[in-house]
Coordinates of C-alpha atoms and ligand atoms in Angstrom, one line a residue:
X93 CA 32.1 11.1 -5.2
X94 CA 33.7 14.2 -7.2
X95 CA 33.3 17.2 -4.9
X96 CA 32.2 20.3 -8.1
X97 CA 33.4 23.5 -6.7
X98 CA 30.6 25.9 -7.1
X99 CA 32.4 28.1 -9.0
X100 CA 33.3 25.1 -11.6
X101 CA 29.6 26.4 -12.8
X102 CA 30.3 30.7 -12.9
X103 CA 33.1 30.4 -14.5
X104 CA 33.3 31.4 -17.8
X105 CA 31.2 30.1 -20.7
X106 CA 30.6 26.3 -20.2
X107 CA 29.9 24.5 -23.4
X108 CA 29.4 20.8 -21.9
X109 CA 30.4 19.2 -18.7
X110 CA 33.1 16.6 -20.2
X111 CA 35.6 19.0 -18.5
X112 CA 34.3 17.6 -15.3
X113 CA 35.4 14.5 -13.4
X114 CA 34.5 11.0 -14.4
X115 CA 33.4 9.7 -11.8
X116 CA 29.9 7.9 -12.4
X117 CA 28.6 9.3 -9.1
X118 CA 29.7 12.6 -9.8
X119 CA 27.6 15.5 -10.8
X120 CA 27.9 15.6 -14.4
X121 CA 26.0 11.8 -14.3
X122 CA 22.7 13.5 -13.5
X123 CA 23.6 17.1 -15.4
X124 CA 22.6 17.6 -18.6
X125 CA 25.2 19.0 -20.2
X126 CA 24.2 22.7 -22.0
X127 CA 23.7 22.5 -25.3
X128 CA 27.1 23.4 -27.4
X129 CA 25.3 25.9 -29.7
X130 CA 24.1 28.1 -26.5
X131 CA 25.8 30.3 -25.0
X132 CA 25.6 29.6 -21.0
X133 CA 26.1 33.5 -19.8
X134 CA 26.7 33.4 -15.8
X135 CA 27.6 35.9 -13.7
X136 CA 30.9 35.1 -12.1
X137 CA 33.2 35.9 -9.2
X138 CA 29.9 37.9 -7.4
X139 CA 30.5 36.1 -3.7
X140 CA 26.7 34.8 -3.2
X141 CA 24.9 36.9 -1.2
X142 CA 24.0 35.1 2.6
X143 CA 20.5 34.1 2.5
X144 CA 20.1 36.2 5.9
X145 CA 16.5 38.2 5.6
X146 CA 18.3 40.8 8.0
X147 CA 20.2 41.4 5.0
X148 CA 18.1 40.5 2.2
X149 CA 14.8 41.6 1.1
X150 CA 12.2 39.7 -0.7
X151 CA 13.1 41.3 -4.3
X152 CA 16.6 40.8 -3.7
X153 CA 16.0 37.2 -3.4
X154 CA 13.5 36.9 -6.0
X155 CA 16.3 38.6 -8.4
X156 CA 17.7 35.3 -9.4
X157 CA 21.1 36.4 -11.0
X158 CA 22.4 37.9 -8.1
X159 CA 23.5 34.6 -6.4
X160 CA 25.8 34.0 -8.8
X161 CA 25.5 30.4 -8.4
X162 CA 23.6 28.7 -11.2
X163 CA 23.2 29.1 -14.8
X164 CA 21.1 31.8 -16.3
X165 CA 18.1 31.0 -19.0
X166 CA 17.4 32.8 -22.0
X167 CA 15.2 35.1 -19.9
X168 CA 17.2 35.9 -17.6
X169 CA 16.4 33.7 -14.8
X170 CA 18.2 31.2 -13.1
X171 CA 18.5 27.8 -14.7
X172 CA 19.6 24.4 -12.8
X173 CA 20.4 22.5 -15.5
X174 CA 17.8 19.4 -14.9
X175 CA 16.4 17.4 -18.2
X176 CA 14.7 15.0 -15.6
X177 CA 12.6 17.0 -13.5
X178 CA 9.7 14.7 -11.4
X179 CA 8.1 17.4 -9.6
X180 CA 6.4 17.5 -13.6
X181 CA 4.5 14.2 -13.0
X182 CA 3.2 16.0 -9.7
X183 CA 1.8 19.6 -10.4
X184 CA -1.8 19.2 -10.8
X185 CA -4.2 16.5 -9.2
X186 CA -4.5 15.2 -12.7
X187 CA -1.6 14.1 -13.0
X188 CA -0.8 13.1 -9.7
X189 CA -4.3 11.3 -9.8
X190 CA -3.1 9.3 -12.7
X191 CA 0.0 8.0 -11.6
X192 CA -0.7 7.3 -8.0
X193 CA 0.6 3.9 -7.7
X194 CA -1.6 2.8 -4.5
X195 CA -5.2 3.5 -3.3
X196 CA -7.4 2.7 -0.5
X197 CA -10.9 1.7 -1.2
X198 CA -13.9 0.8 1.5
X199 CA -13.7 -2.5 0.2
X200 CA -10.2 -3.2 1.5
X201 CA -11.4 -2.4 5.2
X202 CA -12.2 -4.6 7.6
X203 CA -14.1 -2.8 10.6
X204 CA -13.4 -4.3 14.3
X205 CA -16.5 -4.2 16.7
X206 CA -16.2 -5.0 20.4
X207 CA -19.7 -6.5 21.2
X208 CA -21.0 -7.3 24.7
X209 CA -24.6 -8.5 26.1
X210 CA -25.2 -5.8 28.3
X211 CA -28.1 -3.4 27.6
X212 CA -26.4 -0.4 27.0
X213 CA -23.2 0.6 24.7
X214 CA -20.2 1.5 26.4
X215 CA -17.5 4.0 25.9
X216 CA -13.9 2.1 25.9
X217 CA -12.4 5.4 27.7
X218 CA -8.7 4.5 25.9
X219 CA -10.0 4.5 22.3
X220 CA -12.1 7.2 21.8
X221 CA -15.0 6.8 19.3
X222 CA -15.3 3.1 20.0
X223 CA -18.3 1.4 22.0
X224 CA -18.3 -2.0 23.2
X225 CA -21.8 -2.4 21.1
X226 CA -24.8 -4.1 22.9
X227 CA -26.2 -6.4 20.1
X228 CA -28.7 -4.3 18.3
X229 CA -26.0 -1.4 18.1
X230 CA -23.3 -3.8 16.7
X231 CA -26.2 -4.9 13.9
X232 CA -27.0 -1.2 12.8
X233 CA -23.5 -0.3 12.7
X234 CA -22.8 -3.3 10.4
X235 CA -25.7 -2.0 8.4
X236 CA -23.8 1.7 8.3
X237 CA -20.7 0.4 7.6
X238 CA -21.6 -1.6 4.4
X239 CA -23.6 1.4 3.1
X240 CA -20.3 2.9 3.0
X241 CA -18.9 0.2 1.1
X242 CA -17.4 -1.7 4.2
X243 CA -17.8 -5.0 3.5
X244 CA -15.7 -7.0 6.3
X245 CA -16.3 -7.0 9.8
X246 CA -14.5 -8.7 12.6
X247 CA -16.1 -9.4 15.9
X248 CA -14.3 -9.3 19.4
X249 CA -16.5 -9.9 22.5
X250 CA -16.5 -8.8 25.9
X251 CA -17.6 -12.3 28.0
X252 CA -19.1 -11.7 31.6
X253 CA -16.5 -12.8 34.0
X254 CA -18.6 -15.5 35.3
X255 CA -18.4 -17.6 32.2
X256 CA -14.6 -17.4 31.8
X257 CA -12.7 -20.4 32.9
X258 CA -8.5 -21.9 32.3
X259 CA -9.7 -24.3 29.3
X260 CA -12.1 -21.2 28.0
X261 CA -14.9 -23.8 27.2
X262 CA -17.0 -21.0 26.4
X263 CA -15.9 -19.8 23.1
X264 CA -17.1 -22.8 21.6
X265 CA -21.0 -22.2 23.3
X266 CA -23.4 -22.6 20.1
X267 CA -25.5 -19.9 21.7
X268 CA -22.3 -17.8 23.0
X269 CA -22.7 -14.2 22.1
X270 CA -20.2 -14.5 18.9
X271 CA -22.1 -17.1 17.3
X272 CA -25.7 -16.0 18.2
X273 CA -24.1 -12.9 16.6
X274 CA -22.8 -14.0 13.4
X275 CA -25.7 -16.0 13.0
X276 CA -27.9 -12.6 13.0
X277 CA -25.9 -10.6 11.0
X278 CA -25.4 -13.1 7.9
X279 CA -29.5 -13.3 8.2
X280 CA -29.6 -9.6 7.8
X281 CA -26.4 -8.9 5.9
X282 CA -25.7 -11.9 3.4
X283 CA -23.3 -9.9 1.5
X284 CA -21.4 -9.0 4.5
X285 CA -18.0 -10.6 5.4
X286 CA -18.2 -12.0 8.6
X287 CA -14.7 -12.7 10.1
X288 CA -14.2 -14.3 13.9
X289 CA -11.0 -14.1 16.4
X290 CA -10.0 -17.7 16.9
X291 CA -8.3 -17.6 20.6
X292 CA -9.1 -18.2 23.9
X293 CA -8.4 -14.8 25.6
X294 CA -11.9 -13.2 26.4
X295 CA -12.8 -16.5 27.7
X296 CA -9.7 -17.3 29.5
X297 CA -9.7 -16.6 33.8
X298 CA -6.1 -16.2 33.1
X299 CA -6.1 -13.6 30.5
X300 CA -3.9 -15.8 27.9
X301 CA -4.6 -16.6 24.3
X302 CA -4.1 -20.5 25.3
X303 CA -4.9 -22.9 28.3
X304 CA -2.3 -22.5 31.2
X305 CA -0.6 -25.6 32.8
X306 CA -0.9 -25.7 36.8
X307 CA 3.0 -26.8 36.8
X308 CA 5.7 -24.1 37.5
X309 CA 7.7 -25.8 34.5
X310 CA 7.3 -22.6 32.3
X311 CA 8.9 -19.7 31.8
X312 CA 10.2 -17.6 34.5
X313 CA 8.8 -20.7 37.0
X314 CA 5.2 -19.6 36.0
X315 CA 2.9 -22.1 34.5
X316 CA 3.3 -22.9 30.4
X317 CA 1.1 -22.2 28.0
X318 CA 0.0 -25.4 26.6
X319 CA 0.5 -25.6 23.2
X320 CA -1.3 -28.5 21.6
X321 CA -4.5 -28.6 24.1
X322 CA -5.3 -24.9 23.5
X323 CA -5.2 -25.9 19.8
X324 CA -8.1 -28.7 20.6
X325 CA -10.2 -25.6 22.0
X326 CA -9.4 -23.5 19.0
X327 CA -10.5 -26.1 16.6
X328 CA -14.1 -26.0 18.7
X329 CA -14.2 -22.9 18.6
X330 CA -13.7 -22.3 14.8
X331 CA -15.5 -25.2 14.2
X332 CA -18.5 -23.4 16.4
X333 CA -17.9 -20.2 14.7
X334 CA -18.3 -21.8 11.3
X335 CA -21.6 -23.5 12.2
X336 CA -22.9 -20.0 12.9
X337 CA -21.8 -18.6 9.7
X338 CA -19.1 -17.3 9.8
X339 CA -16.6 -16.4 6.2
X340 CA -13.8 -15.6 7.8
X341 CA -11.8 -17.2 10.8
X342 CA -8.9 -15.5 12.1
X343 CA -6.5 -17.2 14.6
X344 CA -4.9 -14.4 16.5
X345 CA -3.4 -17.2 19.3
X346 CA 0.2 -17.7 17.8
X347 CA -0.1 -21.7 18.5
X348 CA 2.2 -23.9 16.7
X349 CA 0.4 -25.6 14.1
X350 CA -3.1 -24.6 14.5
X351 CA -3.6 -22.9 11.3
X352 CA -3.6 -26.7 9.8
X353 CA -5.4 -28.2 12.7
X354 CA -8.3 -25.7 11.8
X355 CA -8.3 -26.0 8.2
X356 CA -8.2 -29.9 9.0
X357 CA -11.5 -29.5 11.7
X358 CA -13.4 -27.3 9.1
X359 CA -12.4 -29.2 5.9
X360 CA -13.5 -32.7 8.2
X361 CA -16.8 -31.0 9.0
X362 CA -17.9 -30.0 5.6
X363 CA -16.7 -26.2 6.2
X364 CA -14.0 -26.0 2.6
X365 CA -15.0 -23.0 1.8
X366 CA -15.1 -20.9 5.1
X367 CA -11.6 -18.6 4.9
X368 CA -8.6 -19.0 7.7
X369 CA -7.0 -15.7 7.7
X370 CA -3.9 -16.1 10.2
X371 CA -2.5 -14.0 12.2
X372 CA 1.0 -14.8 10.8
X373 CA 3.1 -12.3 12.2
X374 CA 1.6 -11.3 15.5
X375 CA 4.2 -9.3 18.0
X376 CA 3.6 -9.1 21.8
X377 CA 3.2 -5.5 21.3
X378 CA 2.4 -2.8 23.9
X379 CA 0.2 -1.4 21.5
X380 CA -3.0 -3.6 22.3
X381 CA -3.1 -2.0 25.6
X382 CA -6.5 -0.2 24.9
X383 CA -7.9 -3.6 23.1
X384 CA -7.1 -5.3 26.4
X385 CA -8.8 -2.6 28.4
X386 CA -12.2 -3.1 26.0
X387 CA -12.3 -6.8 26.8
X388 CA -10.3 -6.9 29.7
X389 CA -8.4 -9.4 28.4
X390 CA -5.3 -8.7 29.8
X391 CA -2.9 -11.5 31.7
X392 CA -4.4 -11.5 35.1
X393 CA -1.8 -11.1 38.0
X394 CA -3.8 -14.4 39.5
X395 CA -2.7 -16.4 36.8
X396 CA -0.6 -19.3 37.2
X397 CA 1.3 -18.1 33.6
X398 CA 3.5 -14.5 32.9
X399 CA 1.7 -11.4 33.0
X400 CA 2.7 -11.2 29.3
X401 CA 2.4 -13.0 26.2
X402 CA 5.9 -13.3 25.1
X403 CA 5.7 -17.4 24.7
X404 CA 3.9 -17.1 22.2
X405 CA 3.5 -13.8 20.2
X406 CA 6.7 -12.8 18.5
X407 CA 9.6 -11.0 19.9
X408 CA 9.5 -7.4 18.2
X409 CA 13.2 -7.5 17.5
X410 CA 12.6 -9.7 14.9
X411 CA 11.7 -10.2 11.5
X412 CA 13.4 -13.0 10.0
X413 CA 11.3 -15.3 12.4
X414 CA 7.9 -13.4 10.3
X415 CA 9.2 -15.8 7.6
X416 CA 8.9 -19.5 9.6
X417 CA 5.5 -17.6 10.8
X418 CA 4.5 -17.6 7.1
X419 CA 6.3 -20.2 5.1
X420 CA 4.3 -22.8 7.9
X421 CA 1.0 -21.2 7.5
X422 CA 0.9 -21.0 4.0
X423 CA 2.0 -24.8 4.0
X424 CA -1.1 -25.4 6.3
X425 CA -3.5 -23.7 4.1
X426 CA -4.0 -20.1 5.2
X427 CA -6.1 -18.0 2.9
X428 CA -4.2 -15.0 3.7
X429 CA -1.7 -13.4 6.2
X430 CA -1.7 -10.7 8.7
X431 CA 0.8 -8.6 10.0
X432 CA -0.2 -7.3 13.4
X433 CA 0.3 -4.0 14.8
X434 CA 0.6 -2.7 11.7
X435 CA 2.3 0.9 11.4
X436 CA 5.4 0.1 13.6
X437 CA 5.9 -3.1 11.3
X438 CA 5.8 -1.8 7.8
X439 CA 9.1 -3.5 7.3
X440 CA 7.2 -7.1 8.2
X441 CA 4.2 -6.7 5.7
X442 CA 7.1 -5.5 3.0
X443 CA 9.4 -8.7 4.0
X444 CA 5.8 -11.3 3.8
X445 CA 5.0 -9.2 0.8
X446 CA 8.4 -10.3 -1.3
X447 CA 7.6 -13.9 0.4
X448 CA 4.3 -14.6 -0.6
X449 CA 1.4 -14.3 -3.4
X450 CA -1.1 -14.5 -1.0
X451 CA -2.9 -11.9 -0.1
X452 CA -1.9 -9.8 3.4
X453 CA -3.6 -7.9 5.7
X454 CA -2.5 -5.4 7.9
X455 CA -3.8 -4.9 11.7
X456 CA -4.1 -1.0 12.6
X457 CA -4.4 -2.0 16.4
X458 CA -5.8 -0.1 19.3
X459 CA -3.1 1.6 20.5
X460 CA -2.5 3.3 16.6
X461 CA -5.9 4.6 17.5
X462 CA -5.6 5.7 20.5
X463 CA -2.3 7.4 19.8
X464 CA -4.0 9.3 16.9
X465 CA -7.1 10.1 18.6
X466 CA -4.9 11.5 21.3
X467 CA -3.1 13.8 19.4
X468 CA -6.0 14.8 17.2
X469 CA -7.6 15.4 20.2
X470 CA -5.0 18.0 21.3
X471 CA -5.0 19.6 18.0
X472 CA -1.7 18.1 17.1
X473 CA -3.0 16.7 13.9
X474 CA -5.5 16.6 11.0
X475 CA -7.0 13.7 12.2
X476 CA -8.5 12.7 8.2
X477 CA -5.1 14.0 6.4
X478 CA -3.3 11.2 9.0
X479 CA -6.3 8.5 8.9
X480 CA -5.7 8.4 5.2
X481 CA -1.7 8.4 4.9
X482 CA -1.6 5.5 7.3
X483 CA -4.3 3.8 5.3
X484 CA -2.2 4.5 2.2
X485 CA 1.1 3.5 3.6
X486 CA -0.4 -0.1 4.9
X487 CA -1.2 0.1 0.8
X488 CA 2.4 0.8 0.0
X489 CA 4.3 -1.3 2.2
X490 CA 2.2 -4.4 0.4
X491 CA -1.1 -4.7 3.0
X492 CA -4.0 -5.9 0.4
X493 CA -6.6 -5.1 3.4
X494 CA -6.4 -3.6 6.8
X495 CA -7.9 -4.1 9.5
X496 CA -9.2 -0.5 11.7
X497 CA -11.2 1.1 13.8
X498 CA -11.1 3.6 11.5
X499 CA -13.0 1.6 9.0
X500 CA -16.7 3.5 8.5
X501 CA -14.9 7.1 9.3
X502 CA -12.4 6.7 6.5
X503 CA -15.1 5.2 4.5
X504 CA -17.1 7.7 4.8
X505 CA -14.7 10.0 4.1
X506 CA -13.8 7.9 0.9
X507 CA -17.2 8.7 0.0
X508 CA -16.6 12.4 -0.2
Ligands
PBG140 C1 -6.6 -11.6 21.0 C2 -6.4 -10.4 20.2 C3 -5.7 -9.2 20.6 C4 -5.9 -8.3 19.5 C5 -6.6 -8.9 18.5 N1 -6.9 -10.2 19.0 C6 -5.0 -8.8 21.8 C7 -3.9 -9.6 22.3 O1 -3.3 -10.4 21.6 O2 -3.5 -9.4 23.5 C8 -5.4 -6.9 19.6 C9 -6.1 -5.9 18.7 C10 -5.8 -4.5 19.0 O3 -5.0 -4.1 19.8 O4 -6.4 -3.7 18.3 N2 -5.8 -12.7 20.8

């Protein structure tokens, strides 16, 4: 690009900028040139003035001709010679209101609730705000949430340790708590989307997302997790789910194939019209850290499989491998994708956004919200000014909905 020696512009009278290099990067591309019937006057040769307040007072700066570095108007004040100017299309909320290209509404939120069948609520000490909701509380919160327009919510349960097993035969328990659960809330709350986590984690002993194989043929020498069996249980378990009522499923499991196995289960039992959202693009993030700790899900150091769950959720390196996650689930018949967490991977919903017309969802996970809460907490930030940007950018990046414990805070503040 054309370097344009500052004093290219003070000197002399400049009539138009054809004097100045061709290049189509330089600066005469985006400069306007003056209009040849006005006279430009400039000050020249005046060596600008350092910008040093030691040796500047306020009126000096304010005196615009003294820098000697721009044009000057007809009144006497500087002029940067700028036909295009889009700080216009931004100076009143009017305007900006108008042609705001993205907006958040309550009805794009979908509120996670950690529910368990003790007889108290319970802080979760690494999320601030959140409960793990004895049954009752879980329904009246529901009920708060959708007066604020919330009109999605997805339930995640804490299961008494006594009930957890390797082939998590629980989660498919007609009377477990999810389904007893969904059950009451669509009786109370027809109009509210009920979603369900497909995967075996809060029922697992081992604290993995699938059934863990008692060889050492896995990786590291550790037991496998076995791919085609845990997608048996998630089929009951959806299956169960959808009995109770439930709109939505969600897989969050990152099995091979069980988006289609699912669809197949519910489709064979009369459930077409109950939704499969997948969890498309899930990363084994450090960022469900404080989920983990609500359920304590996490991989048990007694299992026979890694204390991780890199086998099956997605290396965060990459994104490419987001697109085999969503060209197969759309094939299968997923209603709509998620991309999970969801700040740190605004690139992933933007790449699934060019790669599909369905709609997306975006997972603002636990340890977002914890990460805000703690710095709100300490004063470091507005906590609704940064709720609200995060919402938006979820928006901008492509995210139709998103997922957050944020949901009936931001809603209410919507409300405003
Ligand atoms: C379980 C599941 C997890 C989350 C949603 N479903 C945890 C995990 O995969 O370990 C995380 C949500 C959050 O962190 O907010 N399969």
């Amino acid at each position: 690009m054309a370097f344009v020696a500052p004093g290219a512009f003070v000197r002399g009278t400049r009539t138009n900028g054809a004097a100045r290099s061709g290049s189509c990067l330089s600066h005469s591309a985006f400069t306007a040139p003056a209009l040849p019937s006005r006279r430009v006057s400039v000050r020249a040769q005046t060596p600008p003035a350092r910008l040093s307040m030691a040796a500047t007072s306020a009126r000096d700066l304010a005196a615009p001709a003294r820098s000697g570095l721009l044009a000057i108007n007809e009144e006497g004040g500087v002029h940067v010679q700028q036909r295009a100017r889009p700080r216009r299309n931004r100076k009143s909320e009017g305007l900006r209101s108008m042609v705001r290209e993205n907006v958040v509404t309550p009805a794009n939120l979908i509120y996670p609730l950690f529910v368990h069948t003790e007889a108290e609520n319970v802080p979760i000490p690494s999320m601030p705000g959140c409960v793990r909701h004895t049954v009752d509380s879980v329904v009246r919160e529901v009920g708060e949430a959708r007066a604020l327009g919330v009109r999605s919510v997805i339930l995640f349960p804490k299961i008494p340790e006594e009930l957890k097993t390797n082939a998590a035969d629980e989660c498919y328990n007609p009377s477990g708590l999810v389904p007893t659960l969904v059950a009451t809330l669509k009786a109370k709350y027809p109009d509210v989307a009920v979603w369900t986590d497909v995967a075996l984690d809060p029922y697992s002993d081992q604290g993995h997302d699938g059934m863990v194989s008692d060889d050492k043929r896995g990786d590291g020498g550790c037991g496998r997790i076995m791919n085609d069996e845990t997608v048996e249980q998630l089929c009951r378990q959806a299956l169960c789910q959808a009995r109770a009522g439930a709109d939505v499923v969600a897989p969050s499991d990152m099995m091979d194939g069980r988006v289609g196995a699912i669809r197949d289960a519910l489709d064979g039992a009369g459930f077409t019209d109950v939704s499969i959202v997948s969890y498309t693009a899930k990363y084994a993030s450090a960022f469900y850290g404080p989920f983990r700790d609500a359920l304590d899900s996490a991989p048990r150091e007694s299992s026979n499989a890694p204390r991780n769950k890199k086998t099956y959720q997605m290396d965060p390196a990459n994104s490419r491998e987001a697109l085999i996650e969503a060209a197969l689930d759309v094939a299968e018949g997923a209603d709509m994708l998620m991309i999970k967490p969801g700040m740190p991977y605004l690139d992933i919903i933007r790449r699934l956004r060019e790669a599909t017309d369905l709609p997306l969802a975006a997972y603002h996970v636990s340890g977002e919200y914890a990460m805000m809460k703690a710095a709100v907490e300490r004063g470091w930030l507005d906590e609704r000014e940064a709720v609200m940007e995060s919402l938006l950018c979820f928006k901008r990046a492509g995210a139709d909905a998103i997922l957050t414990y944020y949901a009936k805070q931001a809603a209410e503040w919507m409300n405003e």
